[in-house]
Coordinates of C-alpha atoms and ligand atoms in Angstrom, one line a residue:
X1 CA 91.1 122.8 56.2
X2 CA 89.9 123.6 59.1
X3 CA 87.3 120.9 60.0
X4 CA 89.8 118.9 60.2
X5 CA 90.3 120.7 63.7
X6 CA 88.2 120.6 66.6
X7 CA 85.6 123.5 66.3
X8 CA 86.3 124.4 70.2
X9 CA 89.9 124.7 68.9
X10 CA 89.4 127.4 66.3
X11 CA 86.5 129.0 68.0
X12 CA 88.8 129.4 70.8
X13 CA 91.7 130.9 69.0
X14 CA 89.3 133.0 67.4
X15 CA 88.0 134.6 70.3
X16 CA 92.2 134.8 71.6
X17 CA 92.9 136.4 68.5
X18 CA 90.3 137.5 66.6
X19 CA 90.8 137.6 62.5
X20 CA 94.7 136.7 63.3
X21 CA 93.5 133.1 63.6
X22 CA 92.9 132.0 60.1
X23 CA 91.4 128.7 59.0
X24 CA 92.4 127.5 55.6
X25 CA 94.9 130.5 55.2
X26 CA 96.8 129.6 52.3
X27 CA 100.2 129.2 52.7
X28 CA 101.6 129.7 49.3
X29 CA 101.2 133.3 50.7
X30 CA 103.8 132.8 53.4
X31 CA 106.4 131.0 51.8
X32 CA 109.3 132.3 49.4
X33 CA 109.0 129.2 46.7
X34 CA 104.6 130.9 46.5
X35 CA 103.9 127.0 47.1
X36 CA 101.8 125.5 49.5
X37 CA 98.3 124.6 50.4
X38 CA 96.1 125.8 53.2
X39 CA 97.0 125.5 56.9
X40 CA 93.6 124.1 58.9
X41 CA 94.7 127.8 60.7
X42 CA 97.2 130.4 60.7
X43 CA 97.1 132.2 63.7
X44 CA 99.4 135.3 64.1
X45 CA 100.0 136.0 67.8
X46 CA 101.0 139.8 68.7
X47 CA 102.2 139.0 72.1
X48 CA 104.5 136.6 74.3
X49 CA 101.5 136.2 76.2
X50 CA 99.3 135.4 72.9
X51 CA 101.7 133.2 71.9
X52 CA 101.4 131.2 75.2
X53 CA 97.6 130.6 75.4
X54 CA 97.6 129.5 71.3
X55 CA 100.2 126.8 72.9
X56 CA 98.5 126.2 75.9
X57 CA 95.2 125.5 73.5
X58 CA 96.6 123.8 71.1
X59 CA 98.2 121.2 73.5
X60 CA 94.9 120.9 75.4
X61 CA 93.7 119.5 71.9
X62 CA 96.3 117.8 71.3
X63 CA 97.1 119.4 68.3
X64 CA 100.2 120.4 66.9
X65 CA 101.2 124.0 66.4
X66 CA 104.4 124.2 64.0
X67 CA 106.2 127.3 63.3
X68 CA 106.7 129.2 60.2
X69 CA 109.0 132.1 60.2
X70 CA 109.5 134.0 56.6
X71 CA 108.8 130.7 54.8
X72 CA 111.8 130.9 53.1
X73 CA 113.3 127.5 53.9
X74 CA 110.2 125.4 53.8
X75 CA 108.5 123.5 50.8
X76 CA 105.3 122.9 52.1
X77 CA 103.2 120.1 50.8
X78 CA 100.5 120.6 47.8
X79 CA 97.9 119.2 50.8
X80 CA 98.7 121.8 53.4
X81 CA 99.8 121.8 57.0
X82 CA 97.6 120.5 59.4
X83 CA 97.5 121.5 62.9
X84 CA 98.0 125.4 64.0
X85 CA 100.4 127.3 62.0
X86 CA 101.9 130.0 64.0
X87 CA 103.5 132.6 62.3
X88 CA 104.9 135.8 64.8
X89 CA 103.5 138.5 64.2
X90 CA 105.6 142.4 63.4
X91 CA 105.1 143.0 67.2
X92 CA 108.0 140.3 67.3
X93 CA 110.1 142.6 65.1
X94 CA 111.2 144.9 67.4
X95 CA 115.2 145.4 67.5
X96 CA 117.2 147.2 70.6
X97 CA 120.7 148.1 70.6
X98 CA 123.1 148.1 74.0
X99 CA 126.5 149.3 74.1
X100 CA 128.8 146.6 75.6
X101 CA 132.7 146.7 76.0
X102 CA 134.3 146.6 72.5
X103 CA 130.7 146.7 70.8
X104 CA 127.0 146.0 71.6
X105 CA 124.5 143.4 72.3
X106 CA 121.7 143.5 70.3
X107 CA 118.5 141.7 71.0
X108 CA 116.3 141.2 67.7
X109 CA 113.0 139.8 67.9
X110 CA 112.1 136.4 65.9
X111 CA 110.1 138.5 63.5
X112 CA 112.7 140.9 62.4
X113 CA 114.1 140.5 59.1
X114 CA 117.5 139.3 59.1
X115 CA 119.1 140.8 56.7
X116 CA 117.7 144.2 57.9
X117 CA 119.4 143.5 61.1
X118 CA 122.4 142.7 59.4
X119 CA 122.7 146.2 57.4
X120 CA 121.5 148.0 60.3
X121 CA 124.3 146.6 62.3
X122 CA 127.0 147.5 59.5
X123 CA 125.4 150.9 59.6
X124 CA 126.1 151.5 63.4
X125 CA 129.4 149.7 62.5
X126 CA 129.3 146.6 64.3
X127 CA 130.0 143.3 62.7
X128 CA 129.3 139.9 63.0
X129 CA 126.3 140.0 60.2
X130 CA 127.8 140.9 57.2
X131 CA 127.5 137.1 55.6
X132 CA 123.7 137.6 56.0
X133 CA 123.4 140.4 53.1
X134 CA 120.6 138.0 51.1
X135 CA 119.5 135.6 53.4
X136 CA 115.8 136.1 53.7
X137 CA 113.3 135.7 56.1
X138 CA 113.6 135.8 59.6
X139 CA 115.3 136.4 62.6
X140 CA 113.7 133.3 64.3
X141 CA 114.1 131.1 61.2
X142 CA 118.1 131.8 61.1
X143 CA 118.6 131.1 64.4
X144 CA 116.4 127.2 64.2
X145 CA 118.1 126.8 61.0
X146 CA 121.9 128.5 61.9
X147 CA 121.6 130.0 58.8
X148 CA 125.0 130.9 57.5
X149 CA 126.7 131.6 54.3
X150 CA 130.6 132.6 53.0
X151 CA 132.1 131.3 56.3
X152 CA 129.4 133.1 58.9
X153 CA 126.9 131.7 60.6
X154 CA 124.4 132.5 63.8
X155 CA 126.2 130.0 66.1
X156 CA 129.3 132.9 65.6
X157 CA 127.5 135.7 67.2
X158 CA 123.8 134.6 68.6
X159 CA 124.6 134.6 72.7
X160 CA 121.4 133.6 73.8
X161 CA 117.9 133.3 72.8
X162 CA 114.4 134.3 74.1
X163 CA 111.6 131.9 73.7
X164 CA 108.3 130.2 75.0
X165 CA 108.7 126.3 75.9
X166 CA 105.8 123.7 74.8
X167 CA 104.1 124.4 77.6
X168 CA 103.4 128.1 77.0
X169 CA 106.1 129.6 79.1
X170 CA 108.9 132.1 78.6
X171 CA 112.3 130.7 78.9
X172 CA 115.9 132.0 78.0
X173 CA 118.4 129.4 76.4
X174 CA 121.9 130.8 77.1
X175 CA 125.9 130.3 77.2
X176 CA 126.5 126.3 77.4
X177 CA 122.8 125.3 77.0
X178 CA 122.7 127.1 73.3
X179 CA 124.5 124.5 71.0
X180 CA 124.6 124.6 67.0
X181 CA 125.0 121.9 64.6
X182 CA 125.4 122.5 60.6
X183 CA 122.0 124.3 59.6
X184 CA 120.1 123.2 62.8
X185 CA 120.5 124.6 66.9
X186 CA 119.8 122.4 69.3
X187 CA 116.9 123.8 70.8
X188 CA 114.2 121.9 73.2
X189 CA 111.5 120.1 71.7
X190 CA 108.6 123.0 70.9
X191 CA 110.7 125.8 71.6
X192 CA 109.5 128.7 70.0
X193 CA 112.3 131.6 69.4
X194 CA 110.9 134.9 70.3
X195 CA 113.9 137.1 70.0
X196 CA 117.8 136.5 69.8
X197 CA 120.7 138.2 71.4
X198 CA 123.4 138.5 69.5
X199 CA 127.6 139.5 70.3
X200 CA 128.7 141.9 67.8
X201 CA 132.3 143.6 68.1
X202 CA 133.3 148.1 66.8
X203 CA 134.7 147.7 63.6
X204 CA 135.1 150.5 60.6
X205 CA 132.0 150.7 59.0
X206 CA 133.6 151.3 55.7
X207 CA 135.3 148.2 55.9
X208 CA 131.8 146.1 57.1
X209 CA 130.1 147.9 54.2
X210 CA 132.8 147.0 51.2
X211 CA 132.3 142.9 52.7
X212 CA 128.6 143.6 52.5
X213 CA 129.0 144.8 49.1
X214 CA 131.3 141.6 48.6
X215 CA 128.4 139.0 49.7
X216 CA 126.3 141.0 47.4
X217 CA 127.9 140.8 44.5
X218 CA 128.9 137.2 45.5
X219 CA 125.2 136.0 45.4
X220 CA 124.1 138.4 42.3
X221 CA 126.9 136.4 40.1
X222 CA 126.4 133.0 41.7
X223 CA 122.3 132.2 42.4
X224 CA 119.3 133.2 40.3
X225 CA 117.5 136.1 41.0
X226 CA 113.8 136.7 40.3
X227 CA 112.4 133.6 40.4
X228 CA 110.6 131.8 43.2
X229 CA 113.2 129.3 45.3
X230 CA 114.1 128.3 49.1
X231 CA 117.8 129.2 47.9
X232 CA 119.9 125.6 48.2
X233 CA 117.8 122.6 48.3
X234 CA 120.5 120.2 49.6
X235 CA 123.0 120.5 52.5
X236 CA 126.9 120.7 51.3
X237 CA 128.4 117.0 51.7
X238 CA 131.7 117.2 53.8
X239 CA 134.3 118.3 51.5
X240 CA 132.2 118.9 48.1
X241 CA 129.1 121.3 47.0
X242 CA 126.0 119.9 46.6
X243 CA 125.3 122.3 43.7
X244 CA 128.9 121.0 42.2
X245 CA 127.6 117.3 41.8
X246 CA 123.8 118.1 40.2
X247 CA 125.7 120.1 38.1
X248 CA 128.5 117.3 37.2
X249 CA 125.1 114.8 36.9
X250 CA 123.9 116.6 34.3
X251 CA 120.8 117.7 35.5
X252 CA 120.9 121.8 35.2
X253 CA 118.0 122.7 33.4
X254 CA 115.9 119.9 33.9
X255 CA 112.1 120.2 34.9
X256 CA 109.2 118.6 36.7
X257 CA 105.8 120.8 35.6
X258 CA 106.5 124.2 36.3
X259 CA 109.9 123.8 38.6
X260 CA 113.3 123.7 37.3
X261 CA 117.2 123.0 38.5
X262 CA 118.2 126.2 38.1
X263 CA 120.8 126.9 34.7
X264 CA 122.6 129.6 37.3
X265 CA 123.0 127.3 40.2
X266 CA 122.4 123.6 40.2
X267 CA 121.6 123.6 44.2
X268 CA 118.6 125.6 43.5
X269 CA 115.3 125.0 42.5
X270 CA 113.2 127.3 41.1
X271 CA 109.5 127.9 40.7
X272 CA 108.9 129.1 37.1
X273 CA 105.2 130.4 38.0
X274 CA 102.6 127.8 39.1
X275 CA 104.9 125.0 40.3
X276 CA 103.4 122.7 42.5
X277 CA 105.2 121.1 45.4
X278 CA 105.5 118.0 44.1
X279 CA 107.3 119.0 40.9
X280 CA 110.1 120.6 43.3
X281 CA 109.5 117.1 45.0
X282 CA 110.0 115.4 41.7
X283 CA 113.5 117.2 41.0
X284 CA 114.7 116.3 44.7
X285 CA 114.3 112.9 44.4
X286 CA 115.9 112.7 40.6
X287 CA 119.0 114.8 41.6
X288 CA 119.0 112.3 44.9
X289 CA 119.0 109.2 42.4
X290 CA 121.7 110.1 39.7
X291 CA 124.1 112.1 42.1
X292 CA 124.0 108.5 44.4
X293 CA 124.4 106.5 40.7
X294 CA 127.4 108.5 39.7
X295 CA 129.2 109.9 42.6
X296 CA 128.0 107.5 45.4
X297 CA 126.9 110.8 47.3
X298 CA 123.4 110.8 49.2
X299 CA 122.3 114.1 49.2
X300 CA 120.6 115.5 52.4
X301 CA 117.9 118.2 52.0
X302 CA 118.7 121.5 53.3
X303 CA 115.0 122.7 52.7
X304 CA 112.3 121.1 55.1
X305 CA 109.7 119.4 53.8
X306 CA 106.6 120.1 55.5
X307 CA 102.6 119.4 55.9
X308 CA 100.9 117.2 53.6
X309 CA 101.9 115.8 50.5
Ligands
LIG401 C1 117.2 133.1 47.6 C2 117.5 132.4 48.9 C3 118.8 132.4 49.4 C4 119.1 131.7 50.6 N1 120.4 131.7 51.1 C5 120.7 131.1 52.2 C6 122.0 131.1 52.7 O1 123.0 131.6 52.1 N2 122.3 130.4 53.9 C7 121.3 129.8 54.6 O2 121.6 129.2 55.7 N3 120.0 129.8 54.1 C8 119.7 130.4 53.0 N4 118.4 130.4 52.5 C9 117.4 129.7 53.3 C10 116.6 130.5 54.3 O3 116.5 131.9 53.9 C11 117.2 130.4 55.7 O4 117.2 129.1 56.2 C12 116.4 131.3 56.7 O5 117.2 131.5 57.8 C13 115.1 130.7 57.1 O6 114.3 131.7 57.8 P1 112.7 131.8 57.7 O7 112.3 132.8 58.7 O8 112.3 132.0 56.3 O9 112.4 130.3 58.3 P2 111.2 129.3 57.7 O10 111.6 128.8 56.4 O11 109.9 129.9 57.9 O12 111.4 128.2 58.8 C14 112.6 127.4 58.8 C15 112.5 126.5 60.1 O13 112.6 127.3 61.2 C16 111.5 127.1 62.1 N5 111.2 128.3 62.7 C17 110.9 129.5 62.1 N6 110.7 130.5 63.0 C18 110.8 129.9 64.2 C19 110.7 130.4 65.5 N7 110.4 131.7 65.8 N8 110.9 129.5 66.6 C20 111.2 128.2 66.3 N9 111.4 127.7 65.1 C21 111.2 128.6 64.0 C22 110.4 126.5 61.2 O14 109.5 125.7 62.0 C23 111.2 125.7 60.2 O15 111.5 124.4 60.8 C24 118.1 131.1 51.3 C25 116.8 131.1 50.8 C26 116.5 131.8 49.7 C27 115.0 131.8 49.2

């Protein structure tokens, strides 16, 4: 809510960005799981530039701005988030292709959708994307998270990445300074992605689009479809699947209000219609408990909890 914010604050993003500055915008909009309560604002910058004065602003305040990409990996808290809530707008989609020696370099703004990347780049017959058939959300949000699935991930083919620092200015992260970990890049504190470049390599598009089809069919068999979710709640443990141990704990199927451990796929969570966050909350912490009681495995949360709870 946005009194909690100072009035200077939101009148001045207002006047940046008119009605793309949002106080109380609910975020259950913006996220895949449809849970979430309002942001104190949700502003939706159109411009590097934009992007740097709702920084700039926000740090004169000393307010925090967090971002939020396709909300697809994110439970955000029944309360809200507060602080500014910047979410890049479509002129951050835009996608440009470069020939380069046994392929191309393509540089994909943080907004694009990634998996539209992905088949447009087995279209042209490049590859490097074809694990990301079915990943939602966004180019950005892949890159923070090194999304990855079926033996791919962004660390493989992201080169170098576009951004604004926390002081509002445009910076490049490149070669030895771009380093990944499992599900997380190393990026600078506040860095906010603004495009990536990735390395793909020529191959026969006919072969790209049969492993595309593969990952497709892969995901259809193995995860729920239709229902509300932030695909796997918790991060593989070394050696084992996460969705392997709920599963052996005997916890498919069970509920908290309106969520549920998935019957399909015990590493998912789903939101039946009306969940709230804390019911998702409630089933992370019991699959936590009985996996530690029975296989002595702590299970780390792939999804980020966010905002207020
Ligand atoms: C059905 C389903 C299946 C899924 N399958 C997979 C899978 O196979 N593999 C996998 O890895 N994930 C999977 N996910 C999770 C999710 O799709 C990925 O993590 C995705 O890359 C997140 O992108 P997003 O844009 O939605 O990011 P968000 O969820 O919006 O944000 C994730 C994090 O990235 C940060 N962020 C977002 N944009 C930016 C930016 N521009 N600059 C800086 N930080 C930013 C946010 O602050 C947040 O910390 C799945 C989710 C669903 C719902």
């Amino acid at each position: 809510m946005s009194a909690a914010l100072p009035t200077a604050l939101v009148d001045a993003l207002r006047a940046t960005l008119g009605t793309r500055a949002r106080p109380g915008e609910p975020l259950a909009r913006h996220t895949s799981y449809r849970i979430g309560g309002p942001a104190d604002v949700l502003v939706l910058p159109a411009t590097v530039g934009e992007l740097g004065a709702v920084l700039r602003l926000a740090a004169a305040h000393g307010v925090r701005a967090i971002l939020l990409g396709g909300g697809s990996n994110v439970l955000v808290g029944d309360a809200g988030m507060r602080g500014v809530v910047v979410k890049l707008g479509r002129a951050f989609a835009a996608v440009s292709w470069t020939p380069h020696a046994g392929g191309a370099r393509v540089r994909a703004g943080a907004a694009a959708q990634l998996g539209r990347v992905a088949r447009a780049a087995v279209a042209r017959g490049l590859a490097g994307l074809e694990y990301a058939e079915g990943i939602p959300g966004t180019v950005g949000g892949a890159l923070f998270m090194n999304a990855g699935a079926y033996g791919g991930d962004l660390a493989r083919v992201a080169v170098a990445v576009d951004g604004v620092d926390a002081a509002g200015e445009p910076r490049t992260v490149a070669d030895g300074a771009l380093t990944f970990r499992y599900r997380r890049a190393e990026l600078p504190a506040g860095f906010v992605v603004t495009a990536v470049h990735f390395a793909l390599r020529a191959d026969d598009p006919a072969v790209l689009r049969a492993r595309m089809a593969e990952v497709r069919a892969h995901r259809l068999a193995a995860q729920p479809q239709g229902a509300p979710s932030a695909g796997s709640v918790f991060k593989n443990p070394a050696g084992d699947h996460a969705g392997r141990l709920i599963e052996q704990a005997g916890l498919k199927g069970s509920r908290a209000g309106r969520a549920r451990i998935s019957e399909r796929h015990a590493n998912f969570i789903v939101n039946e219609g009306g969940a709230r966050a804390c019911d998702v909350k409630a089933l992370m912490d019991v699959a936590q408990r009985v996996v530690w009681e029975r296989s002595g495995v702590w299970l780390e949360p792939e999804v980020q909890l966010v905002g207020s709870w």
